[in-house]
Every structure is written in C-alpha cells, then in structure tokens.
PDB file of C-alpha atoms and ligand atoms in Angstrom:
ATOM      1  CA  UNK A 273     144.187 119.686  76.054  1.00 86.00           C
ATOM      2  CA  UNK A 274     145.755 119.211  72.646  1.00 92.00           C
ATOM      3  CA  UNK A 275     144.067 120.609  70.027  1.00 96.00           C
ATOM      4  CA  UNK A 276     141.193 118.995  68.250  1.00 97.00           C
ATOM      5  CA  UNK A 277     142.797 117.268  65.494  1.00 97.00           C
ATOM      6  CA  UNK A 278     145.523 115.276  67.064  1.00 98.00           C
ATOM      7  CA  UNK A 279     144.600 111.771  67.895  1.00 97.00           C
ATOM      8  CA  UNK A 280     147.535 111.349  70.589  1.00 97.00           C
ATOM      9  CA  UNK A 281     150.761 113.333  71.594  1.00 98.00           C
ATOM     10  CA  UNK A 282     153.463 111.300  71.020  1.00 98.00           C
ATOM     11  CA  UNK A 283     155.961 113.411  72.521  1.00 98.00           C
ATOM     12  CA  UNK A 284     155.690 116.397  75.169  1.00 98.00           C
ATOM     13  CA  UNK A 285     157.209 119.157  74.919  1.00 98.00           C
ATOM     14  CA  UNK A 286     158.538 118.766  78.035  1.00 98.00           C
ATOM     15  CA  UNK A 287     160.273 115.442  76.700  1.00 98.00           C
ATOM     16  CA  UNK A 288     161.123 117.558  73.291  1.00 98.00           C
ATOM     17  CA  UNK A 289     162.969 120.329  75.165  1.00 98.00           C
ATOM     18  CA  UNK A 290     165.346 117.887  77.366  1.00 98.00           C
ATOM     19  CA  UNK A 291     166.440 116.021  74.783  1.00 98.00           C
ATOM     20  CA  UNK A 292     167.223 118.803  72.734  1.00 98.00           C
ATOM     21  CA  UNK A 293     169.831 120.348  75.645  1.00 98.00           C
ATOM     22  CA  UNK A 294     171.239 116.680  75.577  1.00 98.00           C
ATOM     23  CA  UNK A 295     171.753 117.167  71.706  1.00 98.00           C
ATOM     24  CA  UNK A 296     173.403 120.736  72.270  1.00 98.00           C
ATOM     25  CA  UNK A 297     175.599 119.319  75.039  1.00 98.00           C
ATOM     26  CA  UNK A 298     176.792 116.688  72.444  1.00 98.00           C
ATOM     27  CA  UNK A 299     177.274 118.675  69.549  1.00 98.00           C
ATOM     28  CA  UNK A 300     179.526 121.667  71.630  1.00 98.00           C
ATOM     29  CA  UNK A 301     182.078 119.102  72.718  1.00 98.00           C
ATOM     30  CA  UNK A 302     182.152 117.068  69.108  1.00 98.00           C
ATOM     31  CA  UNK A 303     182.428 120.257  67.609  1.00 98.00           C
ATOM     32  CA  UNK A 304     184.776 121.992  69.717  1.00 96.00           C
ATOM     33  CA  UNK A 305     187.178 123.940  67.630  1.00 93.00           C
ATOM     34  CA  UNK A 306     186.058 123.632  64.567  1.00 98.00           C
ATOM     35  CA  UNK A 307     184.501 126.035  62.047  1.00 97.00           C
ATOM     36  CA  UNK A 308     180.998 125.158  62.793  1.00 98.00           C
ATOM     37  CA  UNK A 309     177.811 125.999  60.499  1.00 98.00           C
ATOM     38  CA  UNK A 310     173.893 124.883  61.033  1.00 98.00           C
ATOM     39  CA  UNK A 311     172.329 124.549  57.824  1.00 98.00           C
ATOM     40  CA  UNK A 312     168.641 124.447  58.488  1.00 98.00           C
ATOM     41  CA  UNK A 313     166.089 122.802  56.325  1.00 98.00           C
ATOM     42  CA  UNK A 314     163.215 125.215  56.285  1.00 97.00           C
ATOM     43  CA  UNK A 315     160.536 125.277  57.262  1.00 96.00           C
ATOM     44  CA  UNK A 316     160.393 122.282  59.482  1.00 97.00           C
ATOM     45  CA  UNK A 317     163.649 122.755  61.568  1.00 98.00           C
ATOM     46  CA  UNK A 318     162.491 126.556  61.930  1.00 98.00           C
ATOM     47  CA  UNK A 319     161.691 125.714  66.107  1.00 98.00           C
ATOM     48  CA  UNK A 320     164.183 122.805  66.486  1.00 98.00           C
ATOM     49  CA  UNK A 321     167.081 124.975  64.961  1.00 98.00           C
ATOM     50  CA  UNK A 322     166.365 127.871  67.231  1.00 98.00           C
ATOM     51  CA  UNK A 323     166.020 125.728  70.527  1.00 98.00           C
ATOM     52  CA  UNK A 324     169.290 124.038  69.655  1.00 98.00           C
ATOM     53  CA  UNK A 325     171.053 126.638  68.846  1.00 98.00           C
ATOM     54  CA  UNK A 326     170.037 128.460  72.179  1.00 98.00           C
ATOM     55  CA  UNK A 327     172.538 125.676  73.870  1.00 98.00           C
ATOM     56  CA  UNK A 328     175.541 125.832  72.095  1.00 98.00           C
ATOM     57  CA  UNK A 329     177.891 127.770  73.814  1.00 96.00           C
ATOM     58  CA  UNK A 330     180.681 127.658  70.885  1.00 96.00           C
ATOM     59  CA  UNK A 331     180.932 130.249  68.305  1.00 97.00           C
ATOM     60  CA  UNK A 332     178.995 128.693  65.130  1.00 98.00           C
ATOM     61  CA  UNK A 333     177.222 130.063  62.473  1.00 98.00           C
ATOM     62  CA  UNK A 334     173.376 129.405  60.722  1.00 98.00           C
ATOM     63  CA  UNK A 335     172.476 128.929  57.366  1.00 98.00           C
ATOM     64  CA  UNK A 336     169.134 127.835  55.798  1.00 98.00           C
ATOM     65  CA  UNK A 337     167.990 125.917  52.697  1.00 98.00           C
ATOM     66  CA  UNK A 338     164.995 125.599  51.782  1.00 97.00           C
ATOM     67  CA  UNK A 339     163.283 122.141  49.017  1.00 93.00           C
ATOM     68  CA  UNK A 340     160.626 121.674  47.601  1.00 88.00           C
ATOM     69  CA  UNK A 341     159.254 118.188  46.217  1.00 74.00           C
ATOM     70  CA  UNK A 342     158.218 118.151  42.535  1.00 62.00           C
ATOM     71  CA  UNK A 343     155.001 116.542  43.193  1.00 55.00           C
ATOM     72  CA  UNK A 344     152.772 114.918  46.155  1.00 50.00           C
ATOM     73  CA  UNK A 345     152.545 114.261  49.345  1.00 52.00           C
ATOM     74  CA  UNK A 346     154.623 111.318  49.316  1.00 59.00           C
ATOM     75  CA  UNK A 347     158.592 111.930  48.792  1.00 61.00           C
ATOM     76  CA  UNK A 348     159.720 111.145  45.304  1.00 65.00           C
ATOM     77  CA  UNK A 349     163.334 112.289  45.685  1.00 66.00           C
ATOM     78  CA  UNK A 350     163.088 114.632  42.773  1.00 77.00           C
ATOM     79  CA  UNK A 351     163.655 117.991  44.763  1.00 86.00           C
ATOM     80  CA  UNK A 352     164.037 121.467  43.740  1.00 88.00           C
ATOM     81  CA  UNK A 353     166.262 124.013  45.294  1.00 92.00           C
ATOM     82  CA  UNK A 354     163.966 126.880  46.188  1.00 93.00           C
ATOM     83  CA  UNK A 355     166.434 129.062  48.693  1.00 97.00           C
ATOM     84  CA  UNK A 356     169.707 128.240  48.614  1.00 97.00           C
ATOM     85  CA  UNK A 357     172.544 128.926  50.892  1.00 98.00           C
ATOM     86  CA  UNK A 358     174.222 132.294  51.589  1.00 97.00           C
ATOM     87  CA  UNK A 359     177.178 131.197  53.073  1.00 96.00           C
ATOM     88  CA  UNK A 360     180.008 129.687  51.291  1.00 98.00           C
ATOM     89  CA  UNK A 361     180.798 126.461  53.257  1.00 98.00           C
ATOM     90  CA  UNK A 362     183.729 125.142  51.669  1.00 98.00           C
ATOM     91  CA  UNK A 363     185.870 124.048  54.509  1.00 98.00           C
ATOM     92  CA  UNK A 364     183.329 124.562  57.031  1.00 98.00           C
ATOM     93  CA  UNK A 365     182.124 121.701  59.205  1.00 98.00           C
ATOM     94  CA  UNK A 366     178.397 121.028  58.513  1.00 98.00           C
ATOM     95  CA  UNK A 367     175.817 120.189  60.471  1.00 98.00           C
ATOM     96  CA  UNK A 368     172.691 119.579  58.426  1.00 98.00           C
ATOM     97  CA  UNK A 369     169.489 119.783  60.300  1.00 98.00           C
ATOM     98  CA  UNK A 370     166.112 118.827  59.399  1.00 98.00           C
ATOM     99  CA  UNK A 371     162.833 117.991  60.991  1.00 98.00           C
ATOM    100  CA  UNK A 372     162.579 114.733  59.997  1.00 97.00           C
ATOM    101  CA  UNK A 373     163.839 111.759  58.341  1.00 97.00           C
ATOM    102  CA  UNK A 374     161.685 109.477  56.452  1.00 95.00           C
ATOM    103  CA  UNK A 375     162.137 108.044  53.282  1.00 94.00           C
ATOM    104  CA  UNK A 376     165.311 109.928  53.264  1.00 95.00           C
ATOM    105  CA  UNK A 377     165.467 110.869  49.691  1.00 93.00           C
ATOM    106  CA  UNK A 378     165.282 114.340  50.539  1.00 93.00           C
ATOM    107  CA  UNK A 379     168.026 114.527  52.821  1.00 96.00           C
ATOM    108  CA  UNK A 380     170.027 111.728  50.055  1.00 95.00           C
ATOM    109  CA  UNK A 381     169.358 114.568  47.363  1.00 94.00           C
ATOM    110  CA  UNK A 382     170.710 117.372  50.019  1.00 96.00           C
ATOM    111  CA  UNK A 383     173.927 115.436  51.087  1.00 97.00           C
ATOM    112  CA  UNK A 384     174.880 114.701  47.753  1.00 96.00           C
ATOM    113  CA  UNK A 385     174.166 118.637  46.351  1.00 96.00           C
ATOM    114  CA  UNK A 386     176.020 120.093  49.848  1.00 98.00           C
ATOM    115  CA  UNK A 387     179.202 117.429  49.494  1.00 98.00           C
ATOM    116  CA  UNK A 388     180.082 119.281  46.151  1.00 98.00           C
ATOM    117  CA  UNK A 389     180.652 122.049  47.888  1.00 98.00           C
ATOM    118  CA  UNK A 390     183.760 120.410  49.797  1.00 98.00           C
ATOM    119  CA  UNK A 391     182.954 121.033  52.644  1.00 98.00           C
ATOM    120  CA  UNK A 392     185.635 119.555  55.615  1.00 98.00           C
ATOM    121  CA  UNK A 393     182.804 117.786  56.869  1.00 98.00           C
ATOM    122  CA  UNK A 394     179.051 117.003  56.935  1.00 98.00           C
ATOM    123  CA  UNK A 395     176.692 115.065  59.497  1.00 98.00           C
ATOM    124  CA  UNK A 396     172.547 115.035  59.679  1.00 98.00           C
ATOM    125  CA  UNK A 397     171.578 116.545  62.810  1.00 98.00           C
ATOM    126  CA  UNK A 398     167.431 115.553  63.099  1.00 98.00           C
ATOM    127  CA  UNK A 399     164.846 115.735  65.559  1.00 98.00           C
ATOM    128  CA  UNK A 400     162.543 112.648  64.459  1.00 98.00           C
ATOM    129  CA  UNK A 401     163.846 109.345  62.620  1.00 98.00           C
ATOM    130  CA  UNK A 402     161.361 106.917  61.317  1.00 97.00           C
ATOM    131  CA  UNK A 403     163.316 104.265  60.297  1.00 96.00           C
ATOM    132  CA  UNK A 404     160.682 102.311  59.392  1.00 95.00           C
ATOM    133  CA  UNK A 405     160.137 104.183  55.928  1.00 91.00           C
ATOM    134  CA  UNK A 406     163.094 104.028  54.709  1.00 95.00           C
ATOM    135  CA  UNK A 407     164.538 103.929  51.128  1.00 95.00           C
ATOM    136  CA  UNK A 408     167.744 104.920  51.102  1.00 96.00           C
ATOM    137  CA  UNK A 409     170.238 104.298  53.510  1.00 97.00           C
ATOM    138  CA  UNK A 410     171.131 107.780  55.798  1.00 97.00           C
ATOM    139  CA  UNK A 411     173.838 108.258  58.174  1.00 97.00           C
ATOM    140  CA  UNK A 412     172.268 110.022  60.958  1.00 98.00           C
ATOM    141  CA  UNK A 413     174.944 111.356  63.975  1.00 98.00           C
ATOM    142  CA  UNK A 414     172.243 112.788  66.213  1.00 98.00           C
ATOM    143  CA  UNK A 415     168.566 112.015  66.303  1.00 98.00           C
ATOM    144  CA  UNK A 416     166.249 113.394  68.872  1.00 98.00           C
ATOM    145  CA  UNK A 417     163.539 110.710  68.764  1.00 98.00           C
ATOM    146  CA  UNK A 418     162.790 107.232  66.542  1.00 98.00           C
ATOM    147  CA  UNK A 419     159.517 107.513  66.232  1.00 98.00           C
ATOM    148  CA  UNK A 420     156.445 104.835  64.461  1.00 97.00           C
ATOM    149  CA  UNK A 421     155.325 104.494  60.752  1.00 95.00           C
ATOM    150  CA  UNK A 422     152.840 107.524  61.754  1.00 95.00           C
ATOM    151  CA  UNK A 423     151.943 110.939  60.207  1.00 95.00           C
ATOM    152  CA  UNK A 424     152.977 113.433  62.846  1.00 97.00           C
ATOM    153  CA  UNK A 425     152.975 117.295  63.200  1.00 98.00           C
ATOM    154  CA  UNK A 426     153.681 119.593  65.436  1.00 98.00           C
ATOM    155  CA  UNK A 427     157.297 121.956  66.951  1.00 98.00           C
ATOM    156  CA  UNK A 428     157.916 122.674  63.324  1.00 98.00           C
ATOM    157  CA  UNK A 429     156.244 119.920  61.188  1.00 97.00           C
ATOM    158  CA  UNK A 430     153.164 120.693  59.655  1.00 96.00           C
ATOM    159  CA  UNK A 431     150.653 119.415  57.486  1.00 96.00           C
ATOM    160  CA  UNK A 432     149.289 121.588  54.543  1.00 95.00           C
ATOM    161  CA  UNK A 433     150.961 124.442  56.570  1.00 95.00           C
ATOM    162  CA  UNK A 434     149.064 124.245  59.544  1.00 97.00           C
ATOM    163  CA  UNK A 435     150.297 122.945  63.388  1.00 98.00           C
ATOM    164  CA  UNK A 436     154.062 123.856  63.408  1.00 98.00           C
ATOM    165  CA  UNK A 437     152.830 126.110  66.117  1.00 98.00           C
ATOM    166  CA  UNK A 438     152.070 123.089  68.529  1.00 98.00           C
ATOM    167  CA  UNK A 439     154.628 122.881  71.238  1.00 98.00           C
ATOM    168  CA  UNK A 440     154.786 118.953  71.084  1.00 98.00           C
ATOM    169  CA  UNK A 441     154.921 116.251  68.505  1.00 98.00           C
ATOM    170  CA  UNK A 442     151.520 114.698  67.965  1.00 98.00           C
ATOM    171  CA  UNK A 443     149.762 112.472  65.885  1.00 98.00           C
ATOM    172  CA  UNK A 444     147.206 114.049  63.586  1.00 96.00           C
ATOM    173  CA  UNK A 445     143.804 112.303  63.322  1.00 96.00           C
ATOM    174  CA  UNK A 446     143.087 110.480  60.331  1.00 94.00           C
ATOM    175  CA  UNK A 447     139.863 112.913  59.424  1.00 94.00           C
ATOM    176  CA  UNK A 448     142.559 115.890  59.027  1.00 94.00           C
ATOM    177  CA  UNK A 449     144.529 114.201  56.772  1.00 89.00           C
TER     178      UNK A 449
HETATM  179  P1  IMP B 737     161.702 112.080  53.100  1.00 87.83           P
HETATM  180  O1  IMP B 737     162.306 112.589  51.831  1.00 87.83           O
HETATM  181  O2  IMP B 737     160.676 111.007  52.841  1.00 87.83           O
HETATM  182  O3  IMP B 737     162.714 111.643  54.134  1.00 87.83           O
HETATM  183  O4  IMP B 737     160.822 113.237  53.695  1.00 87.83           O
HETATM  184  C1  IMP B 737     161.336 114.307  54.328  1.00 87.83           C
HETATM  185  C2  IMP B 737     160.323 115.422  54.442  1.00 87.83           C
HETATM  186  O5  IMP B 737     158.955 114.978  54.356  1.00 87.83           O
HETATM  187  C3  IMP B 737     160.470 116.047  55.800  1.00 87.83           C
HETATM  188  O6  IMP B 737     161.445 117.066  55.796  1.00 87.83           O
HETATM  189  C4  IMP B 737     159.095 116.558  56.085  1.00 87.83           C
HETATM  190  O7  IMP B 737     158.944 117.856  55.555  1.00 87.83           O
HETATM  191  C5  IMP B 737     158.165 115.615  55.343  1.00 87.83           C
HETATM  192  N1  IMP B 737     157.585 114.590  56.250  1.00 87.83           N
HETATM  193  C6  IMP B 737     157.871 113.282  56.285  1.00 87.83           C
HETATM  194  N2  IMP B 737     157.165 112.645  57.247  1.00 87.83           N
HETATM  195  C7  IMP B 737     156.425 113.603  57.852  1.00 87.83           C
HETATM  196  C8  IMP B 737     155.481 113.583  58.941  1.00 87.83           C
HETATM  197  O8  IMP B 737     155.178 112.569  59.592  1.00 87.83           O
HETATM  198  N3  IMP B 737     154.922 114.784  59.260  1.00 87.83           N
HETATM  199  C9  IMP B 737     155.212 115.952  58.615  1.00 87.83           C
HETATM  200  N4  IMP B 737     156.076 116.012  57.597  1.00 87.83           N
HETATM  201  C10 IMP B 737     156.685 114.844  57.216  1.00 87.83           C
END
C-alpha cells in the first residue's frame, strides 16, 4: 500500500534498483582508470548516491555539496552554496549527481561554479529527468528515468522534508501539496 498521500507510484522500487545496477555497470567501464569522484547534491541524491555507489567496483571517491534556493518553491537559479566541497577536485574526473533535473538552473549554476575548479572532466549523473520543464539546456550522460511534468517524491526527494524515506518514486496528491 503506498502511503496515504501519493496519488500513484510512478516507479517501483523494484524498477528503481535495476536500473540503478545498469547505471553502475556503465559508469565502472566509462570510468575505468581514471581518478574518479561522486559529488553528491544533498539531500536528494542521499539514497541514489549510496545505491550507486554500492556497484562500482573501481576505486572512486565521494564528495557532497549541498544548495539552497534563495526563495520559493519554484527554481529561480539564484542558489547559495550552503556546504561546500572537501575535496580538492582539480584534475579529478567528476561525476555530479543529483536527484533530479528540472528546470536545470540549479545544476546550470553548479556546473558553471565546479568547472572553475578545472577539473579534467565533469558529467551529470541523475536519477529523474523531466525534460519537459526545462530552461536551460543540460548535458545529461546518465539518467535513470524521464519522467512527466509531475511533482514527485520519494528514494530521496522530498517535499517540505517529508517522504525521502519512501522506497519508490511516487506522485504526491495534490491535497499535500
Ligand atoms: P531545477 O533547478 O528546477 O532543475 O530544480 C532542481 C531541484 O528542485 C532538485 O534538485 C530538487 O531538489 C527540486 N525538485 C524539482 N522537481 C522536483 C520534484 O518533482 N520533486 C521534488 N523535488 C523537486
């Protein structure tokens, strides 16, 4: 039974957990021998980090950032830094993984801050695309799922804080919005 204020599960977890082996598969042989680091967009990559990383079987290493939107629900682009990186990742080959991609300002705003930090590379590793929404133009090399023009939650995406704990991706009702 999912729980009371999701309208429909949109994806399993079931679904969810295969396709993020297939993702791990991919990213050990792209990645092979090179000096690999996750950089994790908290909080909403908190469960999709930690079930990827499960499957890599390469050395790598995991960082974490974590924005903040100046004001809203709705993504302005204006982001502030509010836990940076510990790592230094200059020359490092970075995988960037978030949640979700919407409107795609926030992950615009993170590409541009993280390329100043030369490192060799950087790709956008995320679980959910809606491509529908977007604003700016991202270059996505691995997406889990494309998903509708519909507020979701659930495996790491919340709303108001609450749900990451759901082990699928569902949509929330429109009376617990
Ligand atoms: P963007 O800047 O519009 O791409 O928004 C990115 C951020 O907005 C994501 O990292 C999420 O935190 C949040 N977000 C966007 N859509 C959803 C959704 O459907 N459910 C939960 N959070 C979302």
């Amino acid at each position: 039974m999912p729980h009371k204020n999701i309208e429909e599960i949109l994806i399993p977890g079931n679904r969810i957990n295969k396709r993020v082996v297939a993702i791990a598969r991919k990213i050990s042989r792209d990645y092979r021998n090179k000096d690999l680091v996750f950089v994790g967009v908290l909080k909403g990559c908190a469960l999709f980090l930690s079930d990827l990383i499960k499957e890599i079987n390469m050395d790598c290493s995991v960082d974490f950032i974590c924005l903040s939107s100046y004001s809203g629900a709705q993504s302005t682009g204006v982001v502030r830094t509010i836990l940076d990186l510990r790592q230094n990742i200059e020359n490092k080959d970075v995988l960037v993984v978030e949640d979700i991609v919407d409107s795609g300002l926030t992950m615009n705003y993170l590409l541009r801050n993280l390329k100043t930090r030369r490192p060799r590379s950087i790709r956008v590793c995320t679980l959910l695309d809606k491509p529908s929404c977007r604003k700016v133009s991202i270059p996505i090399a691995y997406a889990g799922f494309k998903i509708p023009n519909k507020f979701v939650v659930g495996y790491g995406l919340d709303h108001n804080e609450l749900y990451r704990n759901l082990p699928y991706i569902g949509v929330l009702k429109n009376s617990a919005i």
